[in-house]
CSV table of C-alpha atoms and ligand atoms in Angstrom, one decimal:
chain,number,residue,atom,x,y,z
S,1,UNK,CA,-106.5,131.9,12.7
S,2,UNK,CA,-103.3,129.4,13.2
S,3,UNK,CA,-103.4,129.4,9.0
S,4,UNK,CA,-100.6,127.9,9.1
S,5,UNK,CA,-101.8,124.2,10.9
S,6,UNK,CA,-103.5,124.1,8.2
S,7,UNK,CA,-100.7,124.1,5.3
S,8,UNK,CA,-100.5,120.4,5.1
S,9,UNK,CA,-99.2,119.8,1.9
S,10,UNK,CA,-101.6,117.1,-0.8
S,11,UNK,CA,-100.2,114.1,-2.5
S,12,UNK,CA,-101.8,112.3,-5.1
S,13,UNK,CA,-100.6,109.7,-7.9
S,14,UNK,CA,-100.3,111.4,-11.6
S,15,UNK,CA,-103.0,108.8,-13.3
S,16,UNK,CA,-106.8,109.5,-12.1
S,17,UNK,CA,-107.1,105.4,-12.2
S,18,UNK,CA,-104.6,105.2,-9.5
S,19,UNK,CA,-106.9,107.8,-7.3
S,20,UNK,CA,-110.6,107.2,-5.3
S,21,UNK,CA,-112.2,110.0,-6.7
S,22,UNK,CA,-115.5,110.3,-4.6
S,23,UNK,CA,-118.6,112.7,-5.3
S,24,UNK,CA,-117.2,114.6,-2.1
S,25,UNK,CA,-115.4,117.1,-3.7
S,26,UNK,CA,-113.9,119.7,-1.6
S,27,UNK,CA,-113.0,122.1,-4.0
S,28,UNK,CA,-115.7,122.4,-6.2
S,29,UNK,CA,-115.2,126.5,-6.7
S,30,UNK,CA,-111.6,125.5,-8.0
S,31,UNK,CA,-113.2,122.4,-9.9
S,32,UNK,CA,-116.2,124.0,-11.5
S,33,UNK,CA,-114.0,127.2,-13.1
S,34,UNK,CA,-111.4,124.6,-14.7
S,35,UNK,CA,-114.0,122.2,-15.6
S,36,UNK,CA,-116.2,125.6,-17.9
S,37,UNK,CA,-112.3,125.8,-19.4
S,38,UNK,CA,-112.2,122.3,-20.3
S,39,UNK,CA,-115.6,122.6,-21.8
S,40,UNK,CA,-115.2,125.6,-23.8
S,41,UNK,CA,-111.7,124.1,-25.5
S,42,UNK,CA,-113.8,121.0,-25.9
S,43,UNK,CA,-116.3,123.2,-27.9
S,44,UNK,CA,-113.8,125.1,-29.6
S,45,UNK,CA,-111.9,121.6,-31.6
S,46,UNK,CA,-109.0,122.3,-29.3
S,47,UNK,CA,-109.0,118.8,-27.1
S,48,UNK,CA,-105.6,118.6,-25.9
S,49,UNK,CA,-106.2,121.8,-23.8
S,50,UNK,CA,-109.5,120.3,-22.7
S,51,UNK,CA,-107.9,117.4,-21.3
S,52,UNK,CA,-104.8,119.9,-19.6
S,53,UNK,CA,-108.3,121.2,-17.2
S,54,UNK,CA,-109.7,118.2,-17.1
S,55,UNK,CA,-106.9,116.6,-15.4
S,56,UNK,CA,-105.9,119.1,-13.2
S,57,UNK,CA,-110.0,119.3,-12.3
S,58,UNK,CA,-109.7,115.7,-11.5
S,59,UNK,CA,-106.5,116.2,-9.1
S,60,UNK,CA,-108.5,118.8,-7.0
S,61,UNK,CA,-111.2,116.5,-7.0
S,62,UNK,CA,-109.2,113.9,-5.1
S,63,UNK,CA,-107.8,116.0,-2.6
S,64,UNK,CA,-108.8,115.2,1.2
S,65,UNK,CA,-109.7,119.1,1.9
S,66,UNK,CA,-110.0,122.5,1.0
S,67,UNK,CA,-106.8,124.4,-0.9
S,68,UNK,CA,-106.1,127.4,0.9
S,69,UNK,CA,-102.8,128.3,-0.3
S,70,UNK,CA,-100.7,127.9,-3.5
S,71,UNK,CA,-97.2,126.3,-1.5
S,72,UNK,CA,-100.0,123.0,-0.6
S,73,UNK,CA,-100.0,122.5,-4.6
S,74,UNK,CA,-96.7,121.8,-4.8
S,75,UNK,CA,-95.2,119.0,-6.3
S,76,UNK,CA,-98.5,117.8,-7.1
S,77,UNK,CA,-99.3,116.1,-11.2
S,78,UNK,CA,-100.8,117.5,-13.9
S,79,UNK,CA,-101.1,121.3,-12.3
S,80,UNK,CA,-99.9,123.1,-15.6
S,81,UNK,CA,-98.9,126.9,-15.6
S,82,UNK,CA,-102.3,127.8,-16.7
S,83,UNK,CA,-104.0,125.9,-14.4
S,84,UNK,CA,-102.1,126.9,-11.4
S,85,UNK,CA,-102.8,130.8,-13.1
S,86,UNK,CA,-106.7,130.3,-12.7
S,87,UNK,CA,-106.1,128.9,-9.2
S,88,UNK,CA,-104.3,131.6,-7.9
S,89,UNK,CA,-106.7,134.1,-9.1
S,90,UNK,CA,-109.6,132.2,-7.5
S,91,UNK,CA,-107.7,131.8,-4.3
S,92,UNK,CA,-106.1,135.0,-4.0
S,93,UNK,CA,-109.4,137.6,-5.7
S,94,UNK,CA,-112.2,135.3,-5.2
S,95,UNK,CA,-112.6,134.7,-9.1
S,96,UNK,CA,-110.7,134.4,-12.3
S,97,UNK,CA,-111.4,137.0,-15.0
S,98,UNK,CA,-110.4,134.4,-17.5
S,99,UNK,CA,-113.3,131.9,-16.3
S,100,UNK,CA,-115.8,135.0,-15.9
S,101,UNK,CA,-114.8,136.4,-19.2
S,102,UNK,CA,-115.4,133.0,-21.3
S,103,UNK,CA,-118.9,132.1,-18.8
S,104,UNK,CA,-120.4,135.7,-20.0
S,105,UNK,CA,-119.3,135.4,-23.5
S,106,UNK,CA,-121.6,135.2,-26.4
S,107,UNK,CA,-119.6,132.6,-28.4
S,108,UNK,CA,-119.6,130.5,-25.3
S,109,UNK,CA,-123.5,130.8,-24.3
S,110,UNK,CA,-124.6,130.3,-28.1
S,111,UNK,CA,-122.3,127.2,-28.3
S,112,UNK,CA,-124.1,125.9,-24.8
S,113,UNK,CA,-127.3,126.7,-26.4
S,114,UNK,CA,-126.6,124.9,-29.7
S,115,UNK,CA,-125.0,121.7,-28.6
S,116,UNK,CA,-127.5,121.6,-25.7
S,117,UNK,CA,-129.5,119.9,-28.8
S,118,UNK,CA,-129.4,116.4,-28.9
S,119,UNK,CA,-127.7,115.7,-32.5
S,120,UNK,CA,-125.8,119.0,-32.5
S,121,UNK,CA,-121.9,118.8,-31.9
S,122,UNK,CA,-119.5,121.5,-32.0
S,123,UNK,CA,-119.0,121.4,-35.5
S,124,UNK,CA,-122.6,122.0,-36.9
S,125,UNK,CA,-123.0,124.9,-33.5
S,126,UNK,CA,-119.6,127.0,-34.5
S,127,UNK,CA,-120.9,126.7,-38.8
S,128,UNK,CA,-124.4,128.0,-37.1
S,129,UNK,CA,-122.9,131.1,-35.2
S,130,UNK,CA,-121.0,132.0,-38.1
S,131,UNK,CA,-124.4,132.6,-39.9
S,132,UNK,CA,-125.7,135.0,-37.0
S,133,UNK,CA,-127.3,132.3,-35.1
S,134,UNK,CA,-127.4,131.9,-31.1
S,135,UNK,CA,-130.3,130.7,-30.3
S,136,UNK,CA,-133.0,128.1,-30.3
S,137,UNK,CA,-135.8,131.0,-32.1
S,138,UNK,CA,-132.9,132.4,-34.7
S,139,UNK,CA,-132.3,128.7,-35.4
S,140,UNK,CA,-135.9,127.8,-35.9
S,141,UNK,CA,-136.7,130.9,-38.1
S,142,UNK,CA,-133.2,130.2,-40.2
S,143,UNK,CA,-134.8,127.1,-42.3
S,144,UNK,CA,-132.4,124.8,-41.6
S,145,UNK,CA,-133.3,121.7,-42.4
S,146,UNK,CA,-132.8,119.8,-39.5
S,147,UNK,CA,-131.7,115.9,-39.2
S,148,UNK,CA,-134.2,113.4,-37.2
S,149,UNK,CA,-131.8,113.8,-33.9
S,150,UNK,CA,-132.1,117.8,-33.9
S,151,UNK,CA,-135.5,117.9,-34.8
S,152,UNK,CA,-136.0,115.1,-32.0
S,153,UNK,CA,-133.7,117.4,-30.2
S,154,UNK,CA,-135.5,120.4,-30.5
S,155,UNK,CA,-138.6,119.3,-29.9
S,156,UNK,CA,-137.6,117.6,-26.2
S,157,UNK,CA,-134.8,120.4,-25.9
S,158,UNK,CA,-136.3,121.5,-22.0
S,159,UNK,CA,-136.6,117.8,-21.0
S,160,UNK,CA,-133.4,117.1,-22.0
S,161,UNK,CA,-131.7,119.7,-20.6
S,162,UNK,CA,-133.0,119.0,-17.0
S,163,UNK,CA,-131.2,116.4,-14.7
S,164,UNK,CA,-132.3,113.3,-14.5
S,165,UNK,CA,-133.0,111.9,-11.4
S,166,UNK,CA,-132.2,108.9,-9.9
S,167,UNK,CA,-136.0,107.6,-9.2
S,168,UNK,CA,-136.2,108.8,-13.1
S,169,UNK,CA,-133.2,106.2,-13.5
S,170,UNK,CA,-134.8,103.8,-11.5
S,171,UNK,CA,-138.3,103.9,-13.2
S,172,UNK,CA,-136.6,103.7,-16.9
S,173,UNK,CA,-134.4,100.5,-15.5
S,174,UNK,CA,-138.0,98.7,-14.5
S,175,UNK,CA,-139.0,99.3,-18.4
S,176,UNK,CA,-136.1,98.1,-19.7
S,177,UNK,CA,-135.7,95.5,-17.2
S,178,UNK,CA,-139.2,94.5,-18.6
S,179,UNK,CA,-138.5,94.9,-22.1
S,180,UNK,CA,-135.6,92.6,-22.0
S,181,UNK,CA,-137.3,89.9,-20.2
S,182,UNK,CA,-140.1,89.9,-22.2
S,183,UNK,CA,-138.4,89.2,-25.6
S,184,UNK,CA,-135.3,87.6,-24.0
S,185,UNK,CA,-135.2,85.6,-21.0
S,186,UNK,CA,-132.2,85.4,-19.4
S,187,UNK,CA,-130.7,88.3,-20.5
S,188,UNK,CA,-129.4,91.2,-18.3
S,189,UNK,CA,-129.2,94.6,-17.8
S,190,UNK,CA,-126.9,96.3,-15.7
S,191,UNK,CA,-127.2,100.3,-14.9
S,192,UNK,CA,-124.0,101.9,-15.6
S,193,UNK,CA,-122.5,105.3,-16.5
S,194,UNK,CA,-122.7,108.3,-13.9
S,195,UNK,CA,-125.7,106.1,-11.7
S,196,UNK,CA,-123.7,103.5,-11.3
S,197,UNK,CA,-121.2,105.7,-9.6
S,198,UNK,CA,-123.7,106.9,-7.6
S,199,UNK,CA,-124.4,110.4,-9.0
S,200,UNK,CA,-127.4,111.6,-7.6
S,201,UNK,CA,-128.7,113.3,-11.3
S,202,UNK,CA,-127.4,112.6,-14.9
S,203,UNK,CA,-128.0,113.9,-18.3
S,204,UNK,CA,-128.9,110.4,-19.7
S,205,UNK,CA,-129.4,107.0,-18.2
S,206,UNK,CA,-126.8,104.3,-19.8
S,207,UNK,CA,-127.2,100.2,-20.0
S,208,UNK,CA,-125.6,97.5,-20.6
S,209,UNK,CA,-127.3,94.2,-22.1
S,210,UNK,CA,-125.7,90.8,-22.2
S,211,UNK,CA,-126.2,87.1,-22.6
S,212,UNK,CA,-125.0,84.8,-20.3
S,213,UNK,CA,-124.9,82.2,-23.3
S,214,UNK,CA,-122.0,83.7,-25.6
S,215,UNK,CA,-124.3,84.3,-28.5
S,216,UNK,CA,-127.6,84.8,-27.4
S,217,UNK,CA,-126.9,88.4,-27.6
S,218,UNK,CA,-127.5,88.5,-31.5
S,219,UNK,CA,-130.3,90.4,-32.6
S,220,UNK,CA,-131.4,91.5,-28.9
S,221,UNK,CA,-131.3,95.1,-29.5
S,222,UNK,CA,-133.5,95.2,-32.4
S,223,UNK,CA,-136.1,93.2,-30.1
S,224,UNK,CA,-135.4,94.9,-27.2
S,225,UNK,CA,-136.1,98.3,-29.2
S,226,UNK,CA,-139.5,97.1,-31.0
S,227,UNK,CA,-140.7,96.1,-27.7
S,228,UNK,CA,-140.3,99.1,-26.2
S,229,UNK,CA,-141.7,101.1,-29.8
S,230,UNK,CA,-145.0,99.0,-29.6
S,231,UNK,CA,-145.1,100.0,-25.9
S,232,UNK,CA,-145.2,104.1,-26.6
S,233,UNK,CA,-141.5,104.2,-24.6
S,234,UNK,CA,-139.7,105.8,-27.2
S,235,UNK,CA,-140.0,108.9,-28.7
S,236,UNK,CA,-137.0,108.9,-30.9
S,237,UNK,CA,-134.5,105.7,-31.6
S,238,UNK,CA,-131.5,105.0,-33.3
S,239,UNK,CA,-129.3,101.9,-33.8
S,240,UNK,CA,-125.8,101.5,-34.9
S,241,UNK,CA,-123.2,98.5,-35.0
S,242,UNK,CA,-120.3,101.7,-35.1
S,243,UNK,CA,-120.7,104.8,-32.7
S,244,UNK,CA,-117.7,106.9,-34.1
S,245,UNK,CA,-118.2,106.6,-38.0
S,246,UNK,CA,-121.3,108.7,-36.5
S,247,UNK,CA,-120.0,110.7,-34.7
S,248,UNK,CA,-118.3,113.1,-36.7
S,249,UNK,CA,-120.1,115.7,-34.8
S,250,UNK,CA,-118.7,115.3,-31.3
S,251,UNK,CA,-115.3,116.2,-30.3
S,252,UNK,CA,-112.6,114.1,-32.3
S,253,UNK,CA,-111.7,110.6,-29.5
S,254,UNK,CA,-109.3,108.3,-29.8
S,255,UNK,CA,-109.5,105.5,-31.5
S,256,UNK,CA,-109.4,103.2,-28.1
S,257,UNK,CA,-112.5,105.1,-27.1
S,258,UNK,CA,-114.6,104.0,-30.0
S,259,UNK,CA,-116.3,100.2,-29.9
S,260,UNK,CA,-117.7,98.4,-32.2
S,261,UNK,CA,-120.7,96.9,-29.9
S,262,UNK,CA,-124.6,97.5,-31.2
S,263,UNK,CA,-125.8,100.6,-29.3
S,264,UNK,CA,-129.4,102.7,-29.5
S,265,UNK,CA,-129.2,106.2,-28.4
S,266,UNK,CA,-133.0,106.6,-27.8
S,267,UNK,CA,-135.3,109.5,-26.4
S,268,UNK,CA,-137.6,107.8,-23.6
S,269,UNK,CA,-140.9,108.7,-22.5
S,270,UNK,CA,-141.8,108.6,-19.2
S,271,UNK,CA,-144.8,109.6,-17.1
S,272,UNK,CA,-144.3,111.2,-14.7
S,273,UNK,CA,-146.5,112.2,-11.7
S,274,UNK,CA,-147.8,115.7,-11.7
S,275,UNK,CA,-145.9,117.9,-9.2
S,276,UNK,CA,-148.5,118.9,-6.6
S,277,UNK,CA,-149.9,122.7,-7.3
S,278,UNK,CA,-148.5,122.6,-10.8
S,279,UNK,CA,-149.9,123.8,-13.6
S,280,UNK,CA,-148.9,121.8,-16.5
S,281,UNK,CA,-150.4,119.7,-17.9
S,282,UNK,CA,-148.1,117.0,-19.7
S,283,UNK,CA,-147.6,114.0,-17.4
S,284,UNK,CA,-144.7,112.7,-18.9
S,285,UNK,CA,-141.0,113.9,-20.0
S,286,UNK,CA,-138.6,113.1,-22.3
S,287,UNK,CA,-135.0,111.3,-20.7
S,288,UNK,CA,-132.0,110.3,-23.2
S,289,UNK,CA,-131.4,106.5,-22.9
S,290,UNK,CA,-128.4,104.9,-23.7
S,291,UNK,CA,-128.9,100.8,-24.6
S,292,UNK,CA,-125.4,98.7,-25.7
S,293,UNK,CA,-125.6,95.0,-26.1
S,294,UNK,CA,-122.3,93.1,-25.2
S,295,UNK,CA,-121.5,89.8,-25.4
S,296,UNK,CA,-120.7,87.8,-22.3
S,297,UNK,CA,-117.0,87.5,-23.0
S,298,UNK,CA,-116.9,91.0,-23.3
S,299,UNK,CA,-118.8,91.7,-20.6
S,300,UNK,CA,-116.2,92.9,-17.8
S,301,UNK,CA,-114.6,95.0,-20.5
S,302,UNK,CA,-117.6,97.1,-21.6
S,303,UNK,CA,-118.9,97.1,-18.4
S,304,UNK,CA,-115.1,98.8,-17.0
S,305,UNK,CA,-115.7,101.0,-20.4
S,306,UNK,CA,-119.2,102.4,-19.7
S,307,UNK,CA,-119.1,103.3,-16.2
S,308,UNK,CA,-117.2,106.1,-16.9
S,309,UNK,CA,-116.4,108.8,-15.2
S,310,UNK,CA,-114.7,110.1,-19.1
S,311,UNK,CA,-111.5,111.0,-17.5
S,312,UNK,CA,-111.1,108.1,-15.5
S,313,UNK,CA,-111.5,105.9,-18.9
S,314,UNK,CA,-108.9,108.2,-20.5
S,315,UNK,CA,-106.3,107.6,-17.9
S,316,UNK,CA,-107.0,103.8,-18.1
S,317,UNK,CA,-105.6,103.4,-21.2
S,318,UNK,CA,-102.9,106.0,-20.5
S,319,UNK,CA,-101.9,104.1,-18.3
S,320,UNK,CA,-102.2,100.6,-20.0
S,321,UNK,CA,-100.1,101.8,-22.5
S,322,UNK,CA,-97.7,104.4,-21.1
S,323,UNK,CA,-96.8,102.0,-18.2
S,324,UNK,CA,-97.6,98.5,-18.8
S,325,UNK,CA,-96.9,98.3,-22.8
S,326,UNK,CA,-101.1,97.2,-22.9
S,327,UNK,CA,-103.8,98.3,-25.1
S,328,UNK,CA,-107.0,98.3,-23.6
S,329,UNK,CA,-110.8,99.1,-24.9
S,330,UNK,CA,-114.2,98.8,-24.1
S,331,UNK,CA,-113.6,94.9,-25.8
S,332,UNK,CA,-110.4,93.5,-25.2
S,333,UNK,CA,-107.0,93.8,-23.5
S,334,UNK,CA,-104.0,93.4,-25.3
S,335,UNK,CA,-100.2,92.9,-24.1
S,336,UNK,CA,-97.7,94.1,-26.7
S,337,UNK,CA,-95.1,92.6,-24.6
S,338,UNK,CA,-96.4,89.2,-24.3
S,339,UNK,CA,-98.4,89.4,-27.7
S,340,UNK,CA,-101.4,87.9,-26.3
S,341,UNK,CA,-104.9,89.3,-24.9
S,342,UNK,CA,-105.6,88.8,-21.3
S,343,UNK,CA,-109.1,87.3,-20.5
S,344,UNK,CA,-111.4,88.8,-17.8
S,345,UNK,CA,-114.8,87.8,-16.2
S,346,UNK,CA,-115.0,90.8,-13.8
S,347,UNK,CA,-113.8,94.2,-13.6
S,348,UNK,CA,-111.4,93.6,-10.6
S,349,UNK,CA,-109.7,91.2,-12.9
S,350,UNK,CA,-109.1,93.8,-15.2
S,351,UNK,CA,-107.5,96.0,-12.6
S,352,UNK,CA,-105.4,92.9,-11.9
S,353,UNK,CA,-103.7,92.6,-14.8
S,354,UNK,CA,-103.0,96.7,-15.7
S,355,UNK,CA,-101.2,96.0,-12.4
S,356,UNK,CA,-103.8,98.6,-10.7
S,357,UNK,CA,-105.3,98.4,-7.0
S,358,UNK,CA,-109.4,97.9,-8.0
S,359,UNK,CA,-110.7,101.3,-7.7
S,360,UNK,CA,-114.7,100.9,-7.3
S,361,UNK,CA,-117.2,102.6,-9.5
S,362,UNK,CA,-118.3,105.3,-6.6
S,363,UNK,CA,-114.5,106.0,-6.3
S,364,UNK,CA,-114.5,106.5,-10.3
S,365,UNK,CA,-116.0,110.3,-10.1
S,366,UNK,CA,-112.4,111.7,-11.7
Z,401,LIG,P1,-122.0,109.4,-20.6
Z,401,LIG,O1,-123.4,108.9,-20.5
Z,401,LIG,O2,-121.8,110.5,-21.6
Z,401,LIG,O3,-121.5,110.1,-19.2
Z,401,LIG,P2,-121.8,109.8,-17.7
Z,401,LIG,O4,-122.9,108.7,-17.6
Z,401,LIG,O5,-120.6,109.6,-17.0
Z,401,LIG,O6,-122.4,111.2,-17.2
Z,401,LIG,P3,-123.9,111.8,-17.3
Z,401,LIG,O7,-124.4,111.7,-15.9
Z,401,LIG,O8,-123.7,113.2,-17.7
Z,401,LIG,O9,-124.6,111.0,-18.3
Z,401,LIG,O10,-121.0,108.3,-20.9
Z,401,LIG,C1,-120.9,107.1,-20.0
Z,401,LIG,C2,-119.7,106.3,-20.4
Z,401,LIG,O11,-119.9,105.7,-21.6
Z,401,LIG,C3,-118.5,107.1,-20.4
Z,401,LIG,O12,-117.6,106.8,-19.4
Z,401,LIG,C4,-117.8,106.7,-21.7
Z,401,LIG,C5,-118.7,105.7,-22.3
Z,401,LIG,N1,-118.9,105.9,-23.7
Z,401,LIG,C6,-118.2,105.1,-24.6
Z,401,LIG,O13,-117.5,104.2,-24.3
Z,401,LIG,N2,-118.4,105.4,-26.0
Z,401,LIG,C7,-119.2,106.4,-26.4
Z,401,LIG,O14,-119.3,106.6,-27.6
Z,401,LIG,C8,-119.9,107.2,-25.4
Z,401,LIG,C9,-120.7,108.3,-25.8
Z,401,LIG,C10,-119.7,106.9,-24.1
Z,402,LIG,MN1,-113.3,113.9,2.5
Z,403,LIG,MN1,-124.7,108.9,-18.7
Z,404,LIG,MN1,-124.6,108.1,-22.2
């Protein structure tokens, strides 16, 4: 019926930091088929294609309504062939055989499986399913010896693979609220990652700790952590100074993605009430907690950093240094023009100087 008052054509700017990416996504069908692509390149070591999806995901996302038609795409960023190939099929047969070919495949569901354990990355998942293995009772009968995080991993592996609420958030952010008062006056903590741009669920909880004396955030974490120990809160903890020298699992980043500040990727335990009429009887679960301690002059940049969404971090520094000649991290911002850092109390400052209108965290869901 009168299709055509509908072709409007879209427009959107090429960097997802220059877009307000809401949770309302009117094209999640289109979204959710180039988002499994994205993750299954992500799995398979081959990022640059990951990011291809990604981006063109994230331009769907920021559209004002539903595609109907090809000829509304036109002219529109980071819409590769291959992209605009899977949307076409969706639009035109209600489905890609692509994206239905890679969701039923084996390779695909054992690397879900395998990387759905906390301390597995691709890496360890694809050397695993080259042995025969592709799934969680193949892997426990294989003898593997397992690291702390896997075994922690497998242990919690249901918990941690169910979405975390945001009461869930809010309860953990009264315990670690509580933690950090109790062994550090003064201190804050501010919520951020996918809750603080208002996602609804999450598959961990992230914080950020600071001082507002520069300083006073030495040696917070460890206290903050053996407060919450001697409490029963955590069923699994660990502390490092540098994420990335870690993470040799995960899928290879960037340098500007990696910082340098103290972080504890912990397993939580939380009680939970029992659901009425169920039969279970454990009354708590296990929720991935991220805690990173930052200090105050770094504050607005590690804050900008760990909001997320990923993609919208990504195109930050794309843009900083594809258009403005700036390096930016979760730390610092550098001009390689002017040779100097520029300083920055609060995020919108930070937009200021990357020459960016301030795009709010809820308008950060690229
Ligand atoms: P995540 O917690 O992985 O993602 P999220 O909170 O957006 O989504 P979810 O609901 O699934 O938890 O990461 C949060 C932010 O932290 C992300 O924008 C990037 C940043 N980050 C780093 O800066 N360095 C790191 O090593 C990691 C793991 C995340
Ligand atoms: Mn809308
Ligand atoms: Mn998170
Ligand atoms: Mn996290």
């Amino acid at each position: 019926l009168f299709q055509w008052d509908y072709e409007l054509m879209f427009s959107v700017p090429s960097y997802a930091c220059q877009r307000r990416t809401t949770l309302e996504n009117h094209n999640a069908v289109l979204t959710d088929a180039l988002s499994l692509l994205a993750e299954n390149a992500e799995l398979s070591d081959q990022e640059g294609r990951g990011v291809a999806f990604r981006r063109a995901a994230a331009v769907l996302k920021a559209l004002p309504g539903p595609v109907t038609g090809l000829t509304q795409l036109r002219g529109l960023p980071c819409l590769g062939e291959h992209s605009l190939r899977v949307i076409k099929d969706i639009l035109e047969n209600g489905a890609s055989d692509e994206v239905e070919s890679t969701r039923q495949s084996e390779h695909f569901k054992a690397l879900k499986v395998l990387t759905g354990i906390f301390g597995v990355g691709p890496k360890t998942a694809e050397r695993w399913i080259r042995e025969g293995i592709h799934s969680l009772i193949q892997l426990r009968e294989s003898g593997h010896t397992l690291n702390r995080a896997q075994q922690a991993g497998l242990l919690h592996y249901d918990d941690l693979n169910r979405p975390v609420t945001r009461a869930e958030a809010d309860a953990i952010t009264e315990v670690v609220v509580r933690a950090v008062v109790a062994v550090a006056p003064g201190a804050e903590v501010t919520l951020t990652g996918g809750f603080r741009r208002g996602k609804l669920t999450g598959h961990d909880v992230d914080f950020l700790i600071t001082h507002p004396e520069e300083g006073r955030e030495e040696g917070l974490m460890s206290k903050v952590v053996s407060w919450l120990r001697s409490q029963g809160f955590l069923l699994y903890e660990k502390t490092t100074r540098n994420s990335y020298l870690e993470s040799t699992e995960g899928p290879a980043r960037p340098a500007s993605n990696m910082d340098r500040f103290e972080r504890c990727l912990t397993i939580f335990k939380l009680d939970e009430d029992q659901r009425p009429g169920s039969e279970e009887t454990k009354l708590w679960r296990a929720v991935r907690v991220d805690l990173v301690v930052s200090p105050i002059s770094q504050f607005a940049f590690a804050l900008l950093g760990w909001t997320g969404s990923k993609l919208f971090e990504r195109e930050l520094r794309r843009w900083a240094g594809h258009e403005k000649a700036m390096s930016l991290s979760s730390h610092a911002l550098y001009d390689n023009n002017q040779s100097r850092y520029h300083r920055a109390t609060s995020e919108e400052e930070i937009f200021a100087h990357l020459g960016l209108e301030f795009v709010p965290p809820s308008e950060r869901n690229a």
